[in-house]
mmCIF file of C-alpha atoms and ligand atoms in Angstrom:
data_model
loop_
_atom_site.group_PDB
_atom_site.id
_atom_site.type_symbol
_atom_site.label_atom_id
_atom_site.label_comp_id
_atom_site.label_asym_id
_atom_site.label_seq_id
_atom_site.Cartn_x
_atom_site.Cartn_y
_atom_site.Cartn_z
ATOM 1 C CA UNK A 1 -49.860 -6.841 -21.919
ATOM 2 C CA UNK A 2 -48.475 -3.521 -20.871
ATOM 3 C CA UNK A 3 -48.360 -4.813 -17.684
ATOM 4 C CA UNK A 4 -46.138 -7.805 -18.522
ATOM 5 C CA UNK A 5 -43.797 -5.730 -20.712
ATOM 6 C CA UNK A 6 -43.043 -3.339 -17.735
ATOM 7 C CA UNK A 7 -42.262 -6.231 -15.185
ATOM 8 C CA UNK A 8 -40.051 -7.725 -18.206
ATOM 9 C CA UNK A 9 -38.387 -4.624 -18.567
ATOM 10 C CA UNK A 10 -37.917 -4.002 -14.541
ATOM 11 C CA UNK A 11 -36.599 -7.318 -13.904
ATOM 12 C CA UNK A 12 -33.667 -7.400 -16.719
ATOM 13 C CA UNK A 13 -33.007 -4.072 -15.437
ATOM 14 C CA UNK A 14 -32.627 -5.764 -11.779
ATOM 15 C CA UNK A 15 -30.854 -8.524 -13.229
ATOM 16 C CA UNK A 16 -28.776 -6.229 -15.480
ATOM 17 C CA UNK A 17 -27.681 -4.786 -11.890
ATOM 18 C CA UNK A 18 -26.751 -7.978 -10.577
ATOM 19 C CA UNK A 19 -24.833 -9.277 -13.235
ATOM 20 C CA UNK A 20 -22.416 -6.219 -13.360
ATOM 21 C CA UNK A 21 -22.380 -6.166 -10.275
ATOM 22 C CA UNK A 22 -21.431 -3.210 -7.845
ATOM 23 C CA UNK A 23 -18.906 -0.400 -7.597
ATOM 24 C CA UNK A 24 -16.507 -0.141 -4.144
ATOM 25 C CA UNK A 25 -13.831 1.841 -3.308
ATOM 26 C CA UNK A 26 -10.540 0.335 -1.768
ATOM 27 C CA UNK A 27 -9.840 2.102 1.551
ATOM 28 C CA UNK A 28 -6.333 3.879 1.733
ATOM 29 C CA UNK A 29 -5.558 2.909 -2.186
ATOM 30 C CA UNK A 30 -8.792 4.574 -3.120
ATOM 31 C CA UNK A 31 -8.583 1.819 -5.836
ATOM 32 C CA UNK A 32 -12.114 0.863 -7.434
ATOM 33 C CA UNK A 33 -13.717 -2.733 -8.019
ATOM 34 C CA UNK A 34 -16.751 -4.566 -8.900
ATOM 35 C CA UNK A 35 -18.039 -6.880 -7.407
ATOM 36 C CA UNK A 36 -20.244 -9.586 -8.567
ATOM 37 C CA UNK A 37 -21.285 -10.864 -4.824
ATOM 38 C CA UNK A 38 -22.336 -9.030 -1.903
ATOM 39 C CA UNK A 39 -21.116 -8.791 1.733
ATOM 40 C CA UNK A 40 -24.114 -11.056 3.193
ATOM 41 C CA UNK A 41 -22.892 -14.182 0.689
ATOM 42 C CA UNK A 42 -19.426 -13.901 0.903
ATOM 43 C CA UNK A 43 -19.837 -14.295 4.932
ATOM 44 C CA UNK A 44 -22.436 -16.663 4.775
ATOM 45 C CA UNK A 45 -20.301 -18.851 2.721
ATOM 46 C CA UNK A 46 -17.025 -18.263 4.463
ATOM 47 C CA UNK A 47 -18.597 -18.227 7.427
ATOM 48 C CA UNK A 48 -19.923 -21.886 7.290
ATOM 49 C CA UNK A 49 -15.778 -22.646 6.175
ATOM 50 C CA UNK A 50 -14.294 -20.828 8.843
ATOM 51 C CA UNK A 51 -16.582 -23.206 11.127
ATOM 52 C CA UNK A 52 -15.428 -26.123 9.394
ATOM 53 C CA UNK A 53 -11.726 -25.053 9.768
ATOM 54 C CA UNK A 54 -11.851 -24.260 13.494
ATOM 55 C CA UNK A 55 -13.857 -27.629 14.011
ATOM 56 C CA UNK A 56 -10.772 -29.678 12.299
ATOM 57 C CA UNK A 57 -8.023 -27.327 14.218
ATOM 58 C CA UNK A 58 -6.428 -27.612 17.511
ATOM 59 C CA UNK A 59 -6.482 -24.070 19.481
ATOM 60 C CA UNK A 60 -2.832 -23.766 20.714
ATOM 61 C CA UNK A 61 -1.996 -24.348 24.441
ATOM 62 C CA UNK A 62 0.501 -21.824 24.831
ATOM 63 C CA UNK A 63 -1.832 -18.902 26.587
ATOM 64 C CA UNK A 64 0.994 -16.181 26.402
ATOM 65 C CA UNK A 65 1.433 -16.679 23.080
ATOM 66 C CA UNK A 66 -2.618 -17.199 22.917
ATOM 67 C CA UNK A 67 -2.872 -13.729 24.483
ATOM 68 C CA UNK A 68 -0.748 -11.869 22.166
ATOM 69 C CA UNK A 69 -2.161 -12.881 18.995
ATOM 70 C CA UNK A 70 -6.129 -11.412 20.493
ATOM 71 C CA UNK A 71 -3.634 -8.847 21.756
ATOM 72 C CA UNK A 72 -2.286 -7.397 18.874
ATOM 73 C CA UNK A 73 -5.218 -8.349 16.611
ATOM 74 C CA UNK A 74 -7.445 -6.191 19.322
ATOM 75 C CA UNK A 75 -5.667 -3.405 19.001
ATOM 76 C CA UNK A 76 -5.510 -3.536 15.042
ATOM 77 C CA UNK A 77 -9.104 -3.884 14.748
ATOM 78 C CA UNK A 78 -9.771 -0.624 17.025
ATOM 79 C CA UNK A 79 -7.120 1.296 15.075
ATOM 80 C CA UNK A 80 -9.163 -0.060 11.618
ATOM 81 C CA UNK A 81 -12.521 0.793 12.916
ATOM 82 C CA UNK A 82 -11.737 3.797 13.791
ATOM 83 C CA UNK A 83 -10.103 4.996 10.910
ATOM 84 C CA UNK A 84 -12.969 3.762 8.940
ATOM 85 C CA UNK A 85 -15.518 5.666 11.010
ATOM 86 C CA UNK A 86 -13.293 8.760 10.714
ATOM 87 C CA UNK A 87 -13.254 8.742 6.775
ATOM 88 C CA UNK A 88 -17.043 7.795 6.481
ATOM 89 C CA UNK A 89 -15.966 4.612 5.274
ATOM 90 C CA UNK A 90 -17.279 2.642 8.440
ATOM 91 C CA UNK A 91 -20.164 0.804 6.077
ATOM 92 C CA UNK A 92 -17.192 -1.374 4.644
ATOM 93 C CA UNK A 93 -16.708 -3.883 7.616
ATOM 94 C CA UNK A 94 -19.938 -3.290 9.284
ATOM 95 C CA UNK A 95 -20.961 -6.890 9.057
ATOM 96 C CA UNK A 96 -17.639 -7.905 10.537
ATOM 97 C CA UNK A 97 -17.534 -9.963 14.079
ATOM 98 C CA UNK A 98 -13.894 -10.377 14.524
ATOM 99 C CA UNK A 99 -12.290 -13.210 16.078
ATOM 100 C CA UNK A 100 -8.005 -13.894 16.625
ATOM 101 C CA UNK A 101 -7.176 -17.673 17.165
ATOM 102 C CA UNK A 102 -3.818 -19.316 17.488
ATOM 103 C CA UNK A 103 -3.728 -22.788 15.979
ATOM 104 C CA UNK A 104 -1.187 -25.941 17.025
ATOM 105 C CA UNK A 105 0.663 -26.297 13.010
ATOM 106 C CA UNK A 106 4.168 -25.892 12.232
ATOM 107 C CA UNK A 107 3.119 -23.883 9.248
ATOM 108 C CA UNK A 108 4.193 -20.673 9.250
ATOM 109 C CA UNK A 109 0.566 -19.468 7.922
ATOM 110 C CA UNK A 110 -1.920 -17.148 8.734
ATOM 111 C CA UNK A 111 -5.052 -16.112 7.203
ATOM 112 C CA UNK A 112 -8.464 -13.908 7.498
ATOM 113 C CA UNK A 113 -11.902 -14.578 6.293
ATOM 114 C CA UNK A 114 -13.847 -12.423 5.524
ATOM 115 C CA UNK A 115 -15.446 -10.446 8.124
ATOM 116 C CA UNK A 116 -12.659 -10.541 10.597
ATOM 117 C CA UNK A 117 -12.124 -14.056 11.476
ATOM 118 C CA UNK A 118 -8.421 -14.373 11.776
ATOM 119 C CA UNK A 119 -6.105 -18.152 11.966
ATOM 120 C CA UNK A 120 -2.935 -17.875 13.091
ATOM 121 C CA UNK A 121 -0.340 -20.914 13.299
ATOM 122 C CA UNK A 122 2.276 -21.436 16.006
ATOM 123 C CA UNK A 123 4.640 -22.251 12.871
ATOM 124 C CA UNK A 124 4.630 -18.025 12.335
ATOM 125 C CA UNK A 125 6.062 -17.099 15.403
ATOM 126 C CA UNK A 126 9.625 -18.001 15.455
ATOM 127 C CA UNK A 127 9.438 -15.254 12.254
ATOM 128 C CA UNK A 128 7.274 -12.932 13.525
ATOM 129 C CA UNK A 129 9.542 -12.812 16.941
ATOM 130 C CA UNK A 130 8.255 -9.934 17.941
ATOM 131 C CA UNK A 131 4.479 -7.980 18.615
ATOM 132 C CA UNK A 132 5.182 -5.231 15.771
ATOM 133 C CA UNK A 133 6.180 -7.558 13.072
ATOM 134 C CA UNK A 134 3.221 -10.088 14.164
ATOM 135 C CA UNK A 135 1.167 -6.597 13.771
ATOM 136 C CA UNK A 136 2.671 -6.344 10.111
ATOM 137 C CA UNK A 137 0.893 -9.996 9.238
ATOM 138 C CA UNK A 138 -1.786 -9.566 11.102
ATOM 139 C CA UNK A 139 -2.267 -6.328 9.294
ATOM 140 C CA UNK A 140 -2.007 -8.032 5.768
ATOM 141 C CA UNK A 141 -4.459 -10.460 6.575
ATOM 142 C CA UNK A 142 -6.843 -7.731 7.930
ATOM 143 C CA UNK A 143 -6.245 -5.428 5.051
ATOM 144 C CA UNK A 144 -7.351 -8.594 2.565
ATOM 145 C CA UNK A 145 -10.605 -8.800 4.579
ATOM 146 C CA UNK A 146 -11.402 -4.969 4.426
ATOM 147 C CA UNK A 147 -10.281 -4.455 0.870
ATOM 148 C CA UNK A 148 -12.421 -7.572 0.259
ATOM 149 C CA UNK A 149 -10.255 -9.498 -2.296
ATOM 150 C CA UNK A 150 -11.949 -12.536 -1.597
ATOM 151 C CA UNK A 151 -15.133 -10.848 -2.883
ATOM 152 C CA UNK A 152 -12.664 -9.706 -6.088
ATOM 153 C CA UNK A 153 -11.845 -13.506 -6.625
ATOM 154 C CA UNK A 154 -14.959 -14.664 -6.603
ATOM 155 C CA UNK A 155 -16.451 -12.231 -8.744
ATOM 156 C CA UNK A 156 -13.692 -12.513 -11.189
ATOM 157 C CA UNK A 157 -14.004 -16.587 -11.307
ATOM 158 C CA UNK A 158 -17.976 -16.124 -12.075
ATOM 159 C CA UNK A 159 -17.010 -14.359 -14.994
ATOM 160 C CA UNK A 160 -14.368 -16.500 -16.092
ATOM 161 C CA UNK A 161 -16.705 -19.349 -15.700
ATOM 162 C CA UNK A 162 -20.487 -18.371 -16.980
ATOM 163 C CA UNK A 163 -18.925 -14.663 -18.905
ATOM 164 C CA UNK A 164 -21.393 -14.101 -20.960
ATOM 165 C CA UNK A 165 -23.839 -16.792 -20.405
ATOM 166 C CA UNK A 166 -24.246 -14.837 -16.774
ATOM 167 C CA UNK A 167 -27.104 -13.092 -17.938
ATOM 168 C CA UNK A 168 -28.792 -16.917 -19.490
ATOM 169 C CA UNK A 169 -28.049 -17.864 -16.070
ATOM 170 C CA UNK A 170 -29.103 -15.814 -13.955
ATOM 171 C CA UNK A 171 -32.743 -15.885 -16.116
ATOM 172 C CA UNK A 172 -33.285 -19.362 -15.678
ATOM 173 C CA UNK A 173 -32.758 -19.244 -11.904
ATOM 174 C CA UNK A 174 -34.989 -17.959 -9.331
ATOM 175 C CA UNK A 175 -35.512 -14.257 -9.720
ATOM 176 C CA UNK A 176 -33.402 -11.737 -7.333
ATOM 177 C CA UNK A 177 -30.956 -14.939 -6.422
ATOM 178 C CA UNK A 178 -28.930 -15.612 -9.279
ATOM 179 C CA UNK A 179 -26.005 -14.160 -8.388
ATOM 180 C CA UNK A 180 -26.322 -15.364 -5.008
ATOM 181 C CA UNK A 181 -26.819 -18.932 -6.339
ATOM 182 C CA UNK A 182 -23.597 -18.659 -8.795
ATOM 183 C CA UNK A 183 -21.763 -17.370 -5.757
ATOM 184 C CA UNK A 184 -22.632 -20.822 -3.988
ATOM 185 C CA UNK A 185 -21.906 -22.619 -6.965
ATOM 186 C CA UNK A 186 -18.173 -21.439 -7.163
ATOM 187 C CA UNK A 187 -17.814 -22.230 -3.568
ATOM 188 C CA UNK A 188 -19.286 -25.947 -3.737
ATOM 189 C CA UNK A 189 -16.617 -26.153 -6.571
ATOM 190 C CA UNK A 190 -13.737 -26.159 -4.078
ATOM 191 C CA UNK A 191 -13.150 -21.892 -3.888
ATOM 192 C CA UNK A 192 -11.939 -21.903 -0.134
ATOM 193 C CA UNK A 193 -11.702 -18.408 1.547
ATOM 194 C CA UNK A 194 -8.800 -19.383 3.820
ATOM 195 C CA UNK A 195 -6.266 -20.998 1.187
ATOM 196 C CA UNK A 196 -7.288 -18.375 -1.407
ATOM 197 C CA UNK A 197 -5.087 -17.784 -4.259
ATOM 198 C CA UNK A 198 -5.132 -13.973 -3.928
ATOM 199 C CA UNK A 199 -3.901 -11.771 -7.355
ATOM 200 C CA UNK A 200 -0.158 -10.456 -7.369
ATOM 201 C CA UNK A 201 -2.011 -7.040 -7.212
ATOM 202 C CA UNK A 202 -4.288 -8.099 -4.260
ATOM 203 C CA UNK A 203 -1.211 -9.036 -2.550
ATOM 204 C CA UNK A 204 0.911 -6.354 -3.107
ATOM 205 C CA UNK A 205 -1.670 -3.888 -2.095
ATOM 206 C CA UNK A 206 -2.395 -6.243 1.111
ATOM 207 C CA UNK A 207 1.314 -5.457 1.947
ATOM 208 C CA UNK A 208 0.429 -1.832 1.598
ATOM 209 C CA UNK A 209 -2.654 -1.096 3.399
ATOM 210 C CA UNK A 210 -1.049 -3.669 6.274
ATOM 211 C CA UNK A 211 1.432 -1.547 6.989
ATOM 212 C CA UNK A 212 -1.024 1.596 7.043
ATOM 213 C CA UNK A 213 -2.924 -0.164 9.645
ATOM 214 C CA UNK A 214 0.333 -1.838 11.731
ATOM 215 C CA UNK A 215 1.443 1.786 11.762
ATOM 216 C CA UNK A 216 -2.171 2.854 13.011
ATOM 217 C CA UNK A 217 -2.715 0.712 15.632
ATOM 218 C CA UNK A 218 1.124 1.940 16.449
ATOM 219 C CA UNK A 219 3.220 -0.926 15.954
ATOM 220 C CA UNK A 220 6.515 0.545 14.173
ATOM 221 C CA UNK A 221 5.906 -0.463 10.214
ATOM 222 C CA UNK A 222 9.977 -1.012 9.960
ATOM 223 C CA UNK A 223 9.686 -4.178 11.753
ATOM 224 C CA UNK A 224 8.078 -5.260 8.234
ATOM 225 C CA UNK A 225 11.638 -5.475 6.142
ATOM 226 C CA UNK A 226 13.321 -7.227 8.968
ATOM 227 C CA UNK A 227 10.078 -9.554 8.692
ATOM 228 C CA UNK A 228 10.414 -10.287 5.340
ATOM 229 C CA UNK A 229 13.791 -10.868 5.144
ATOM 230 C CA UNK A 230 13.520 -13.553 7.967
ATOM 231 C CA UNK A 231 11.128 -15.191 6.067
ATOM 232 C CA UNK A 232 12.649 -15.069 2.848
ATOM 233 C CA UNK A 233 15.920 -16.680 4.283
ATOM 234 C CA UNK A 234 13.356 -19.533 6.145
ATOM 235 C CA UNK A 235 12.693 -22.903 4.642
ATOM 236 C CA UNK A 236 9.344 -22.888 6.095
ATOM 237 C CA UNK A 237 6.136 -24.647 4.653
ATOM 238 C CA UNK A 238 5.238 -21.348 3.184
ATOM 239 C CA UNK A 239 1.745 -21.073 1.872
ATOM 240 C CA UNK A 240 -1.081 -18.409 1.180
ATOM 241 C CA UNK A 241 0.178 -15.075 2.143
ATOM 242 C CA UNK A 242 3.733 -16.205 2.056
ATOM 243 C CA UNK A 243 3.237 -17.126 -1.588
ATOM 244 C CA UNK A 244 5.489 -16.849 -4.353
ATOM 245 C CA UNK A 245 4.213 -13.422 -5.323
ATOM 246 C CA UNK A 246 5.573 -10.650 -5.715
ATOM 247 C CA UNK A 247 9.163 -12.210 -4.912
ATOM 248 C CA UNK A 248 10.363 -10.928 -1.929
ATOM 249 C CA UNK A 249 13.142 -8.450 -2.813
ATOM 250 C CA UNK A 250 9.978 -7.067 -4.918
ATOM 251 C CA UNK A 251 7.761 -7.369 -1.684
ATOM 252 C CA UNK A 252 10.852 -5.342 0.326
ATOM 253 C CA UNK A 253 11.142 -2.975 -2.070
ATOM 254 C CA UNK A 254 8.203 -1.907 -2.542
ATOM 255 C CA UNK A 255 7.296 -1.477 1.478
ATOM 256 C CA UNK A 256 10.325 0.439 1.527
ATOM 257 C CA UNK A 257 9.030 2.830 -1.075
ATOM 258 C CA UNK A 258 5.584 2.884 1.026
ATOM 259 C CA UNK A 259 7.491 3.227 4.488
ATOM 260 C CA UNK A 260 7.785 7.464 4.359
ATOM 261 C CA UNK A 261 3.417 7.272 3.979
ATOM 262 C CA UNK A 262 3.534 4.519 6.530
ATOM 263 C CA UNK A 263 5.812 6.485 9.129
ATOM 264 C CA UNK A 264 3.360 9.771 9.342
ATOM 265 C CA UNK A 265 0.751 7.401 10.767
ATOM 266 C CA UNK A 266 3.192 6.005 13.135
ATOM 267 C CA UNK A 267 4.106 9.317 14.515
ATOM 268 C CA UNK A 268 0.964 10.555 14.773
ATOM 269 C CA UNK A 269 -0.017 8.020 17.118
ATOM 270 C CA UNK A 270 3.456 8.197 19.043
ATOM 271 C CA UNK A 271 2.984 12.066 19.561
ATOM 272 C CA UNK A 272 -0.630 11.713 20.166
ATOM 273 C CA UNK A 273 -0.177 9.336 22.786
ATOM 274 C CA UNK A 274 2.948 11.337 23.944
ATOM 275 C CA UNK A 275 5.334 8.401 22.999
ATOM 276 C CA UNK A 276 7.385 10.565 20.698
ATOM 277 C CA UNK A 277 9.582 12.250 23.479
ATOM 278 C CA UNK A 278 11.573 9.971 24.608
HETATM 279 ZN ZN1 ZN B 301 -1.876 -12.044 1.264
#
């Protein structure tokens, strides 16, 4: 009886753990979340997307334009990982295998799973014009894999659907996987990774740690209000990170505020890689 009462109380302590989830700290921000999935089900699940994506899309032709997309994305990634590594924070994307395609679509889109997989389409360029502002996207996207917002969303729709009936839930499934199996259940229900609806907050800090890492990888981060303003005065199909939020003269103001942070990175790569004396 004993015995039964103490494997009771272990496994709603277990459960207890998985149902409110885990702590993790945003990198740069230093913001905190919890989140409700972990790392190995958010990239088995996007990972079987991202294969149905790339198995529907058409891989551009254009191989100089092909090249500068792994190009840039390259060099972001090293910049990331290392600046990771150098804060202890290295854990955070240490299930990420990244991967930088250019897609045939008008759209002027681009998007990251989780774990590094990045989609860009041919209908960005004539914004991005240039490698640094490309960098500035590409940077975004990155920043909502490695800040993993997509984790945040998910977490945040299992509560809104089972709340308090988590705990009922996760009881009456198989023991250790209930989580997991909720986690599955949101993404049967339509919850697609690459045409997430990210938070106003999610995106806004997106903008913020992008430019941290454009700057990084030393692309100049005031290419990103030139950027912004093309695409504000576009009439593109504008979708997922060109959302409607924050409103652009928000989005510009607010990277201004963050460009003097922004900047130091920037110069300490130009002086490090004795760029600054020109
Ligand atoms: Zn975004």
């Amino acid at each position: 009886m004993k015995k039964i009462k103490f494997f009771l109380m272990t496994l709603t302590a277990s459960i207890l753990m998985a149902a409110c989830g885990t702590t993790s700290t945003v990198p740069i921000t230093g913001r905190k979340h919890t989140l409700l999935v972990s790392d190995a089900e958010i990239m088995s699940l996007s990972n079987k997307q991202y294969g149905e994506i790339m198995k529907k899309s058409t891989l551009s032709t254009n191989t100089a334009n092909t090249a500068m997309v792994k190009r840039v994305g390259k060099r972001l990634a090293t910049a990331v990982e290392t600046f990771l590594r150098n804060n202890g924070a290295a854990n955070e994307i240490k299930n990420f295998a990244w991967e930088f395609n250019l897609v045939k679509s008008n759209e002027a889109n681009a998007f990251c799973m989780p774990g590094g997989k990045i989609v860009v389409y041919e209908g960005l360029l004539p914004y991005t014009r240039n490698e640094n502002a490309l960098a500035i996207v590409l940077g975004h996207e990155i920043a909502h894999a490695v800040a993993k917002h997509s984790a945040e969303q998910m977490s945040k729709q299992i509560r809104q659907q089972y709340g308090t009936s988590i705990l009922g839930s996760v009881l009456n499934s198989a023991v250790g996987s209930g989580v997991g199996d909720l986690a599955s259940m949101v993404a049967q229900q339509g919850f697609s990774f690459a045409n997430l609806k990210y938070s106003r907050d999610n995106e806004s800090e997106a903008d913020h740690i992008g430019l941290i890492f454009a700057a990084m990888a030393g692309y100049n981060p005031q290419e990103a209000i030139a950027f912004w303003q093309r695409m504000s005065s576009g009439k593109s199909n504008r979708s997922d990170f060109l959302s409607s939020h924050p409103s652009d003269t928000k989005r510009i103001a607010a990277l201004k505020r963050e460009m003097p942070e922004a900047m130091k990175y920037y110069r300490a790569v130009q002086s490090a890689t004795g760029r600054s004396r020109r």
